[in-house]
């Protein structure tokens, strides 16, 4: 496509070069923009691969997000416009948010939560989730949010990894007109979580639920005893703000630990650069707070800036296909941040639904989570943005804490290219390298690495420094390995090409192939399983399973159902496979490793490539034959 909005890039590059020439003092200047109780002594202490930012400084995340606005006109500003799929609404000002956070912090203290304790949050998209995060941070405790679409077993695993004593949750979630029985899921999870002593329940419906005497407490009842003010705990800059589990290449999710000081500074800076937020902004990010995008860019960054956010509980296409456009029109949303998966779904349904609404309030459009195809980018630009709004395609990860490679209209216009995340943000030293760690030539695919620490960088993996080093710092010496493939073009623009490791992006959700495989082999009748991601026109990637049954079992319908059931039970519906194939053999290397590359090639109908390391070539023919059979059946 033609470059849209092609402005001179010089100003941006000057700022970028200035930042990178003296990283530490650059970030110290950014740090001065958020409130500290005590100034830091040292900008960065880098003991590879562990970074500590603003060392000696002290602050509190809830103070920085709400108390600070009590001293300005923003105290009467709307913090949150909340709405659900049925049109129920709540409008919460900064003063109201401040009050609720203080009161719930007091309640948490009353039930014994202390500085450094981990509190697990398993909540739908309701304001109490934001309040719980800030209340936890207020007393120096650490939140570990588990996305409320995860199953009871996934929840139990994460609770057990943290050893948390307190769980905050709700009776029900609401999705597509149905109640999701969260309390039942929780009761089943808590059978195997010996550390949980108290469960705080937000009761949103009149439905009866099981209450465990002495363990289960009602959120609104706890608040009746609460104080209106709770002193914010002054914590050191590298005190953990939260743990968030994410999928990696083994069956066990990784607990990503983020700091308070560095993380907040990074969120504050990147939010301004990328979204050019101002006091007039009405900002809507459609992610779920259960993922990192929601942590950073629904809660912390917008509230640090005193922005007004829209928070929506519900599916994008329920009760009708213009639900989102209706909300943009209703609130006059100016900044809209969503996922390529959602856009592809809307694109398929045509522009009819969009044309019914006035979207002229929009100024900046964002996307995150997976590569966006140029045609979808063009569609977004034309039909949602009215050819007026820059699209910020933001590349980042749970581990990076905030956006890393993205256009930054807040720093002056950057020429956009459909499908490219453009340039690294100031202070981010990104490179594309080959297997030996040397920069690749222009236009050549390689691994994306980050060469120097940045304040949003994860502090480590929860109680697993060895795995932290192994996963991120071993493939290439002294640089952070992202696990992504990328290309850099002749203008230094980055083009992200998906994961280079065994993790998938299904509808933007990060899922490990090993996690799904372990759910499949948990069935007594399964001998072996291999999971691969295949391109999907809407979800970006879909899950396909190849499995070998134990002797004596036949691939009958209930076998398939049992496999799907066990995936839903162990992970959640988000990992439901598109297809399951039963095979006699799997392609393996001589050392016994399953060659997923070959399975992937077969499913995509591309040449299989080098098979000299294969243990038994017959299995390739077998799988290829089977795949052809299944597909001709589907086509027929
Ligand atoms: C992918 C989400 C292409 C990438 C914030 C990364 C992207 C993984 C983009 C992290 C983008 C994220 N273009 N790919 N703009 N943004 N990704 O931890 O593979 O859920 O490594 O964080 O998403 O996923 P995570």
XYZ file of C-alpha atoms and ligand atoms in Angstrom:
661
model
C 0.000 0.000 0.000
C 0.907 3.650 -0.180
C 2.395 4.957 3.006
C -0.434 6.541 4.870
C 0.266 9.813 6.652
C 3.870 9.994 5.536
C 5.430 12.597 7.785
C 9.144 13.200 8.295
C 10.542 10.594 10.654
C 13.578 12.639 11.609
C 12.158 14.038 14.827
C 11.340 10.577 16.063
C 14.771 9.205 15.271
C 16.453 12.096 17.051
C 14.487 11.366 20.176
C 15.192 7.647 19.840
C 18.932 8.213 19.436
C 19.007 10.602 22.356
C 17.313 7.980 24.561
C 19.535 5.105 23.557
C 22.742 7.136 23.981
C 22.198 7.415 27.737
C 19.543 4.941 28.742
C 19.816 5.310 32.471
C 19.350 9.051 32.630
C 16.693 8.893 29.901
C 14.578 6.571 32.043
C 15.282 8.587 35.182
C 13.676 11.602 33.503
C 10.651 9.489 32.626
C 10.497 8.234 36.220
C 10.134 11.790 37.500
C 6.696 11.918 35.889
C 5.073 9.532 38.371
C 4.739 10.166 42.125
C 7.380 8.673 44.449
C 7.444 8.724 48.260
C 11.226 8.593 48.154
C 13.512 9.322 45.203
C 15.750 6.522 43.957
C 19.506 6.538 44.380
C 20.479 4.595 41.282
C 18.569 4.518 37.980
C 19.562 0.995 36.988
C 21.449 -1.844 38.626
C 22.083 -4.467 35.951
C 23.329 -7.815 37.194
C 22.776 -9.784 34.043
C 20.120 -11.048 33.541
C 18.453 -9.346 36.503
C 17.595 -5.645 36.268
C 16.571 -3.455 39.142
C 15.278 -0.008 38.250
C 15.161 3.123 40.391
C 16.916 1.373 43.236
C 16.342 2.902 46.650
C 13.151 4.617 45.496
C 9.816 3.975 47.212
C 6.250 4.390 45.972
C 2.798 2.807 45.951
C 0.883 1.819 42.818
C -2.567 2.600 44.198
C -1.371 6.011 45.421
C 0.042 6.734 41.959
C -3.176 5.637 40.234
C -5.829 7.193 42.469
C -4.657 9.299 45.456
C -2.638 11.524 43.169
C -5.797 12.618 41.369
C -7.443 13.638 44.636
C -5.194 16.700 44.629
C -6.435 17.984 41.279
C -9.642 18.699 39.380
C -9.519 15.089 38.189
C -11.038 13.964 41.448
C -14.440 14.551 39.842
C -13.441 13.096 36.496
C -14.886 9.795 35.327
C -12.357 7.017 35.855
C -14.463 4.114 34.581
C -17.501 3.821 32.378
C -18.489 0.204 32.870
C -21.065 -1.537 30.742
C -22.183 -5.121 30.242
C -23.758 -6.875 27.281
C -27.287 -6.093 28.462
C -26.626 -2.384 28.686
C -26.313 -2.241 32.479
C -23.929 0.582 33.320
C -21.868 2.019 36.152
C -20.018 5.313 36.117
C -17.207 5.608 38.647
C -15.390 8.875 39.308
C -11.807 9.015 40.545
C -13.102 9.962 44.010
C -15.427 6.970 44.062
C -12.645 4.700 42.885
C -10.354 6.113 45.560
C -12.981 5.467 48.220
C -13.667 1.904 47.077
C -9.983 1.048 46.868
C -9.359 2.398 50.365
C -12.309 0.520 51.801
C -11.469 -2.768 50.185
C -7.819 -2.391 51.201
C -9.052 -1.996 54.780
C -11.194 -5.131 54.410
C -8.244 -7.109 53.074
C -6.170 -6.043 56.042
C -8.986 -7.128 58.358
C -8.858 -10.641 56.959
C -5.129 -10.771 57.518
C -3.570 -9.864 54.143
C -0.123 -8.338 54.651
C 2.678 -6.768 52.644
C 4.299 -9.376 50.404
C 1.353 -11.812 50.530
C 0.108 -13.105 47.192
C -3.614 -12.744 46.547
C -5.204 -14.622 43.648
C -7.934 -12.818 41.679
C -10.348 -14.823 39.533
C -12.894 -12.276 38.410
C -14.898 -11.316 35.349
C -14.672 -7.841 33.778
C -16.366 -5.934 36.585
C -15.156 -2.800 38.396
C -14.416 -4.896 41.511
C -11.526 -6.434 39.582
C -9.849 -3.035 39.183
C -10.651 -2.189 42.804
C -9.165 -5.502 44.003
C -5.942 -4.954 42.069
C -5.430 -1.479 43.478
C -6.498 -2.472 47.001
C -4.024 -5.345 46.984
C -1.238 -3.065 45.785
C -2.240 -0.446 48.340
C -1.294 -2.689 51.254
C 1.859 -3.953 49.522
C 0.394 -7.349 48.663
C 0.963 -8.919 45.238
C -1.878 -9.834 42.916
C -1.907 -12.901 40.731
C -4.836 -12.661 38.335
C -6.101 -15.789 36.654
C -8.187 -15.158 33.523
C -11.761 -16.160 34.388
C -12.006 -18.325 31.258
C -9.485 -20.765 32.711
C -10.817 -24.039 34.083
C -10.825 -25.142 37.725
C -7.706 -27.267 37.234
C -5.788 -24.414 35.608
C -6.885 -22.154 38.469
C -5.822 -24.723 41.068
C -2.366 -25.126 39.464
C -1.764 -21.405 39.560
C -3.033 -21.035 43.133
C -0.756 -23.875 44.212
C 2.250 -22.335 42.506
C 1.718 -19.087 44.444
C 0.738 -20.690 47.750
C -1.841 -17.900 48.174
C -4.069 -17.788 51.261
C -6.739 -15.492 49.841
C -8.781 -15.727 46.645
C -11.014 -12.915 45.402
C -13.737 -13.961 42.994
C -17.418 -13.645 42.048
C -20.518 -15.819 42.048
C -20.997 -15.633 38.262
C -19.562 -14.255 35.072
C -21.941 -13.227 32.294
C -21.271 -14.102 28.663
C -23.637 -14.271 25.693
C -26.717 -14.084 27.891
C -25.588 -16.939 30.104
C -24.352 -17.073 33.657
C -20.903 -18.641 33.951
C -20.916 -20.439 37.322
C -17.601 -19.187 38.681
C -18.335 -20.293 42.242
C -18.784 -23.907 41.128
C -15.481 -23.771 39.267
C -13.848 -22.341 42.368
C -15.311 -24.919 44.743
C -13.936 -27.634 42.527
C -10.503 -25.952 42.297
C -10.303 -25.426 46.038
C -10.523 -29.161 46.712
C -6.872 -29.334 45.760
C -5.519 -26.005 47.046
C -4.614 -26.503 50.703
C -3.220 -22.984 51.222
C -6.425 -20.998 50.564
C -7.974 -19.895 53.849
C -10.369 -17.177 52.748
C -12.462 -16.617 49.638
C -13.922 -13.166 49.065
C -16.957 -13.293 46.802
C -18.466 -10.468 44.816
C -22.142 -11.347 44.677
C -23.615 -9.977 41.456
C -26.742 -12.071 41.073
C -29.599 -13.211 43.270
C -28.801 -16.846 42.451
C -28.145 -19.196 45.348
C -24.556 -20.305 45.718
C -22.781 -22.675 48.044
C -21.094 -20.811 50.923
C -18.407 -22.604 52.930
C -18.742 -21.519 56.559
C -15.598 -19.803 57.839
C -13.926 -19.756 54.423
C -16.268 -17.875 52.079
C -16.889 -14.201 52.784
C -19.071 -11.754 50.895
C -17.344 -8.692 49.458
C -20.184 -6.297 50.331
C -20.467 -7.630 53.877
C -16.754 -7.191 54.496
C -17.049 -3.573 53.398
C -19.596 -2.739 56.098
C -16.809 -2.895 58.683
C -14.197 -1.178 56.514
C -12.405 2.123 57.116
C -12.709 4.908 54.537
C -8.967 5.443 54.487
C -6.105 2.974 54.438
C -2.552 4.265 54.478
C -0.792 3.223 51.257
C 2.188 1.007 52.056
C 5.438 2.553 50.855
C 7.197 -0.207 48.921
C 10.637 -0.272 47.366
C 10.786 0.135 43.588
C 11.498 -3.535 42.926
C 8.782 -4.813 45.244
C 6.629 -7.091 43.061
C 3.380 -5.499 41.918
C 2.063 -8.708 40.448
C 2.600 -12.185 39.137
C 0.901 -13.181 35.890
C 1.108 -16.713 34.550
C 1.737 -17.201 30.873
C 2.349 -20.176 28.616
C 5.772 -21.305 27.567
C 7.283 -24.333 25.952
C 6.740 -26.769 28.828
C 3.464 -27.977 30.309
C 3.895 -25.699 33.313
C 2.942 -22.020 32.914
C 5.533 -19.446 33.934
C 4.831 -16.932 36.703
C 6.028 -13.630 35.260
C 6.957 -11.226 38.065
C 6.689 -7.481 37.494
C 8.126 -4.770 39.701
C 6.317 -1.694 40.994
C 8.604 1.232 40.079
C 10.073 0.154 36.746
C 6.796 -1.317 35.530
C 4.750 1.791 36.330
C 7.298 4.156 34.814
C 7.377 2.070 31.650
C 3.586 1.937 31.455
C 3.245 5.659 32.019
C 5.765 6.558 29.323
C 4.656 4.099 26.627
C 0.966 4.913 27.053
C 1.624 8.596 26.379
C 3.941 7.935 23.434
C 1.749 5.410 21.681
C -1.780 6.622 22.419
C -1.065 10.330 22.867
C -3.498 10.355 25.774
C -4.858 13.678 27.031
C -7.531 14.769 29.477
C -10.070 14.766 26.658
C -9.394 11.122 25.787
C -12.045 8.467 26.194
C -10.068 5.277 25.998
C -11.322 1.771 25.355
C -9.206 -1.354 25.342
C -11.252 -4.469 24.608
C -8.835 -6.963 26.198
C -9.689 -8.915 29.328
C -7.868 -7.736 32.450
C -6.920 -11.387 32.972
C -4.204 -10.936 30.315
C -1.251 -8.567 30.390
C -2.820 -6.076 27.967
C -5.577 -5.492 30.501
C -3.161 -5.195 33.428
C -0.983 -2.602 31.708
C -3.360 -0.772 29.383
C -6.786 -1.018 30.976
C -5.697 -0.486 34.540
C -2.236 0.826 35.409
C -1.221 3.104 32.513
C -4.592 4.834 31.993
C -5.170 5.387 35.717
C -1.642 6.747 36.228
C -2.565 9.342 33.604
C -5.984 10.044 35.129
C -7.627 8.958 31.879
C -11.255 7.959 31.423
C -11.620 4.329 30.477
C -14.465 2.292 29.069
C -14.672 -1.194 30.515
C -16.909 -3.736 28.807
C -18.024 -7.140 29.989
C -19.250 -9.316 27.150
C -18.512 -10.824 23.771
C -17.874 -8.598 20.733
C -20.826 -9.935 18.728
C -23.478 -10.275 21.400
C -26.384 -9.491 21.453
C -25.690 -8.111 17.960
C -22.809 -7.404 15.651
C -22.716 -3.664 16.246
C -22.373 -3.853 20.021
C -18.849 -2.420 19.958
C -19.620 0.358 17.464
C -22.654 1.273 19.562
C -20.370 1.681 22.603
C -17.833 3.794 20.697
C -20.635 6.098 19.577
C -22.323 6.211 22.972
C -19.230 7.219 24.949
C -17.436 9.132 22.190
C -14.414 6.838 22.406
C -11.295 8.572 21.068
C -8.703 5.794 21.479
C -9.628 2.208 20.645
C -7.286 -0.745 21.270
C -8.249 -4.250 20.146
C -7.042 -7.507 18.600
C -6.610 -8.664 14.992
C -8.867 -11.657 15.769
C -11.814 -9.409 16.622
C -11.189 -7.275 13.534
C -11.087 -10.324 11.258
C -14.394 -11.490 12.692
C -16.032 -8.103 12.043
C -14.501 -7.846 8.589
C -16.157 -11.112 7.637
C -19.569 -9.705 8.482
C -19.184 -6.627 6.312
C -19.570 -2.910 6.918
C -23.354 -2.822 7.256
C -23.156 -2.958 11.060
C -20.504 -0.298 11.273
C -22.274 2.207 9.039
C -25.137 2.427 11.518
C -22.901 4.321 13.934
C -21.076 7.603 14.102
C -17.447 6.724 14.831
C -16.101 10.206 14.164
C -14.880 10.606 17.769
C -12.061 8.108 17.115
C -8.549 9.527 16.851
C -6.153 6.587 17.301
C -6.683 2.874 16.676
C -4.522 0.180 18.215
C -3.970 -3.520 17.802
C -2.066 -6.122 19.810
C -1.471 -9.787 20.463
C -0.781 -11.275 17.029
C 0.376 -10.165 13.630
C -2.242 -8.161 11.725
C -2.566 -9.000 8.031
C -2.195 -5.967 5.741
C -5.716 -6.414 4.348
C -7.204 -6.336 7.842
C -5.055 -3.326 8.668
C -6.423 -1.536 5.566
C -9.964 -2.479 6.496
C -9.500 -1.181 10.060
C -7.966 2.046 8.715
C -10.774 2.636 6.241
C -13.942 1.385 7.898
C -13.327 2.032 11.578
C -10.873 4.908 11.399
C -12.467 6.673 8.412
C -8.969 7.010 6.857
C -8.307 9.574 9.566
C -6.781 7.650 12.453
C -3.260 6.246 12.650
C -3.138 2.566 13.533
C -0.694 1.668 16.254
C 0.242 -1.978 15.794
C 1.912 -2.644 19.133
C 4.285 -5.576 19.568
C 4.998 -6.676 23.121
C 4.689 -9.606 25.556
C 3.598 -10.473 29.081
C 7.305 -10.465 29.907
C 8.010 -6.990 28.518
C 5.371 -5.349 30.743
C 4.507 -2.795 28.081
C 4.616 -1.968 24.385
C 8.042 -2.310 22.777
C 7.793 -1.883 19.016
C 5.011 0.401 17.847
C 4.242 3.646 16.105
C 4.249 6.478 18.646
C 1.953 9.296 17.484
C 2.423 10.928 20.890
C 6.007 11.692 19.900
C 5.095 13.091 16.509
C 3.793 11.362 13.429
C 5.492 8.221 12.149
C 4.872 6.946 8.621
C 2.858 3.754 8.819
C 3.051 0.602 6.748
C 0.133 -1.819 6.864
C 1.228 -4.956 8.726
C 4.412 -3.508 10.248
C 4.806 -2.590 13.910
C 7.200 0.117 12.606
C 10.053 1.104 14.950
C 11.152 0.265 18.480
C 9.995 2.733 21.119
C 12.572 5.061 22.682
C 14.998 3.185 24.930
C 14.285 -0.165 23.259
C 17.300 -1.697 21.562
C 15.721 -4.323 19.293
C 17.492 -6.444 16.689
C 16.810 -9.371 14.380
C 19.515 -12.048 14.533
C 20.401 -15.418 13.001
C 21.091 -18.695 14.816
C 24.522 -17.481 15.877
C 23.193 -14.225 17.227
C 24.500 -12.020 14.397
C 22.215 -9.376 12.877
C 20.598 -10.650 9.694
C 20.576 -8.694 6.444
C 17.616 -6.489 5.529
C 14.560 -8.502 4.580
C 15.842 -11.769 6.040
C 13.843 -13.613 8.677
C 15.504 -14.037 12.071
C 14.878 -14.039 15.809
C 13.770 -10.862 17.523
C 15.986 -9.993 20.507
C 16.232 -7.018 22.855
C 19.795 -6.021 23.585
C 19.443 -3.855 26.655
C 17.176 -3.857 29.708
C 14.143 -1.561 29.912
C 12.082 -0.633 32.996
C 9.067 -2.803 32.121
C 11.209 -5.924 31.821
C 10.109 -8.857 33.960
C 12.078 -9.239 37.188
C 12.136 -12.986 36.754
C 9.952 -16.078 36.996
C 8.307 -16.652 40.336
C 10.625 -18.788 42.490
C 12.447 -20.083 39.400
C 15.560 -18.042 38.544
C 17.091 -21.018 36.737
C 14.222 -21.333 34.280
C 14.237 -17.546 33.829
C 17.862 -17.647 32.666
C 17.274 -20.677 30.518
C 14.199 -19.427 28.686
C 15.222 -15.869 27.956
C 18.980 -15.495 28.295
C 20.597 -18.717 27.096
C 19.797 -18.908 23.386
C 21.822 -15.754 22.753
C 24.432 -14.570 25.211
C 23.590 -11.358 27.043
C 20.460 -10.459 25.101
C 16.775 -11.063 25.832
C 15.274 -13.728 23.555
C 11.659 -12.937 22.678
C 10.732 -16.248 21.033
C 9.401 -14.360 17.979
C 10.458 -14.315 14.333
C 10.803 -10.953 12.627
C 12.148 -9.202 9.547
C 13.610 -5.712 9.379
C 13.075 -3.834 6.129
C 15.316 -1.301 4.394
C 13.900 1.525 6.515
C 14.500 -0.334 9.769
C 10.794 -1.191 10.157
C 9.958 -4.409 11.984
C 7.582 -7.022 10.592
C 6.571 -9.665 13.147
C 6.142 -13.173 11.798
C 4.813 -15.187 14.744
C 6.394 -17.436 17.349
C 9.647 -19.277 16.829
C 8.999 -21.635 19.740
C 6.336 -24.118 20.782
C 3.751 -21.579 21.839
C 0.602 -20.741 19.919
C -1.495 -17.625 19.565
C -5.106 -18.739 19.304
C -7.425 -15.727 19.021
C -4.587 -13.769 20.617
C -4.442 -16.130 23.622
C -1.042 -17.558 24.327
C -1.210 -21.345 24.690
C 1.685 -23.799 25.001
C 1.593 -26.890 22.784
C 2.979 -28.855 25.745
C 0.085 -27.769 27.980
C -2.443 -29.085 25.488
C -0.449 -32.278 24.934
C -0.367 -32.991 28.634
C -4.154 -32.549 28.830
C -4.549 -35.036 25.961
C -2.220 -37.704 27.345
C -3.956 -37.428 30.726
C -6.596 -39.707 29.159
C -5.790 -43.312 30.014
C -6.488 -44.435 26.436
C -3.978 -42.032 24.842
C -0.430 -43.226 24.199
C 1.052 -40.110 22.623
C -0.003 -36.707 21.355
C 1.458 -33.850 19.342
C -0.128 -30.435 19.046
C 0.489 -27.937 16.272
C -0.938 -24.575 15.314
C -2.410 -24.140 11.850
C -3.416 -20.867 10.189
C -7.012 -19.866 10.871
C -8.790 -17.106 8.945
C -10.323 -15.579 12.080
C -8.328 -16.732 15.099
C -4.926 -16.382 13.454
C -4.005 -19.864 14.622
C -6.045 -22.926 15.516
C -5.092 -26.054 17.438
C -4.718 -29.379 15.641
C -3.943 -32.568 17.557
C -2.305 -35.731 16.275
C -2.685 -38.601 18.679
C -1.847 -42.279 19.018
C -4.283 -44.406 21.005
C -3.156 -47.256 23.229
C -3.594 -50.802 21.917
C -7.173 -51.946 22.013
C -8.738 -48.479 21.704
C -10.496 -47.270 18.584
C -10.983 -43.656 17.470
C -14.705 -43.580 18.111
C -16.714 -40.424 18.650
C -16.660 -40.605 22.439
C -12.858 -40.865 22.418
C -12.718 -37.521 20.627
C -15.244 -36.057 23.046
C -13.253 -37.270 26.026
C -10.121 -35.612 24.683
C -11.919 -32.312 24.140
C -13.473 -32.612 27.584
C -10.147 -33.125 29.272
C -8.676 -30.076 27.511
C -11.617 -27.969 28.662
C -11.223 -29.292 32.197
C -7.492 -28.849 32.450
C -7.075 -25.570 30.554
C -10.398 -24.090 29.508
C -12.558 -23.672 26.412
C -9.975 -21.323 24.896
C -7.776 -24.349 24.079
C -10.496 -26.355 22.291
C -8.899 -27.971 19.210
C -10.184 -27.481 15.697
C -9.300 -31.018 14.652
C -8.073 -34.263 16.201
C -6.396 -36.847 13.991
C -5.735 -40.411 15.115
C -2.492 -41.858 13.769
C -0.352 -44.951 14.203
C 2.971 -43.124 14.406
C 4.350 -39.633 14.894
C 7.372 -38.232 13.055
C 10.295 -38.205 15.478
C 14.001 -37.480 15.477
C 16.367 -40.308 16.301
C 16.558 -38.988 19.852
C 12.786 -39.350 20.171
C 11.671 -35.717 19.900
C 8.424 -35.190 18.018
C 9.060 -33.110 14.889
C 6.162 -30.671 15.004
C 7.689 -28.822 12.088
C 6.787 -31.772 9.899
C 3.259 -32.039 11.227
C 2.820 -28.346 10.584
C 4.126 -28.648 7.047
C 1.720 -31.493 6.357
C -1.275 -29.592 7.668
C -0.362 -26.594 5.533
C 0.359 -28.642 2.432
C 3.893 -27.224 2.106
C 7.051 -29.251 1.326
C 8.235 -31.227 4.309
C 11.884 -30.263 3.926
C 14.839 -32.092 5.403
C 13.818 -35.406 6.930
C 17.260 -36.954 7.299
C 17.005 -36.863 11.073
C 13.706 -38.715 11.070
C 13.564 -41.976 12.931
C 11.045 -43.566 10.649
C 10.029 -41.938 7.429
C 6.985 -44.152 7.119
C 5.181 -42.091 9.710
C 5.361 -39.010 7.467
C 3.660 -40.812 4.601
C 1.125 -42.192 6.976
C 0.275 -38.814 8.416
C 0.196 -37.155 5.016
C -2.114 -39.809 3.701
C -4.370 -39.502 6.685
C -4.495 -35.746 6.413
C -5.431 -35.933 2.729
C -8.148 -38.415 3.566
C -9.611 -36.317 6.324
C -9.564 -33.226 4.164
C -11.183 -34.782 1.173
C -13.850 -36.036 3.552
C -14.353 -32.509 4.881
C -14.484 -31.015 1.411
C -16.908 -33.658 0.210
C 2.590 -11.919 19.806
C 0.483 -9.885 24.493
C 2.680 -9.578 16.064
C 4.063 -12.269 19.789
C 0.731 -8.376 24.694
C 4.461 -12.164 21.240
C 2.394 -9.913 18.321
C 3.237 -12.687 21.931
C 2.014 -8.561 18.490
C 3.096 -12.233 23.352
C 1.977 -7.722 17.325
C 1.990 -9.556 20.416
N 2.320 -8.280 16.147
N 2.721 -10.405 17.120
N 1.602 -6.448 17.379
N 1.779 -8.372 19.805
N 2.351 -10.495 19.537
O 2.410 -12.560 26.299
O 4.213 -13.575 19.322
O 0.024 -12.712 25.471
O 5.605 -12.903 21.576
O 1.360 -10.623 25.270
O 2.156 -12.207 21.121
O 1.858 -12.635 23.871
P 1.382 -12.192 25.303
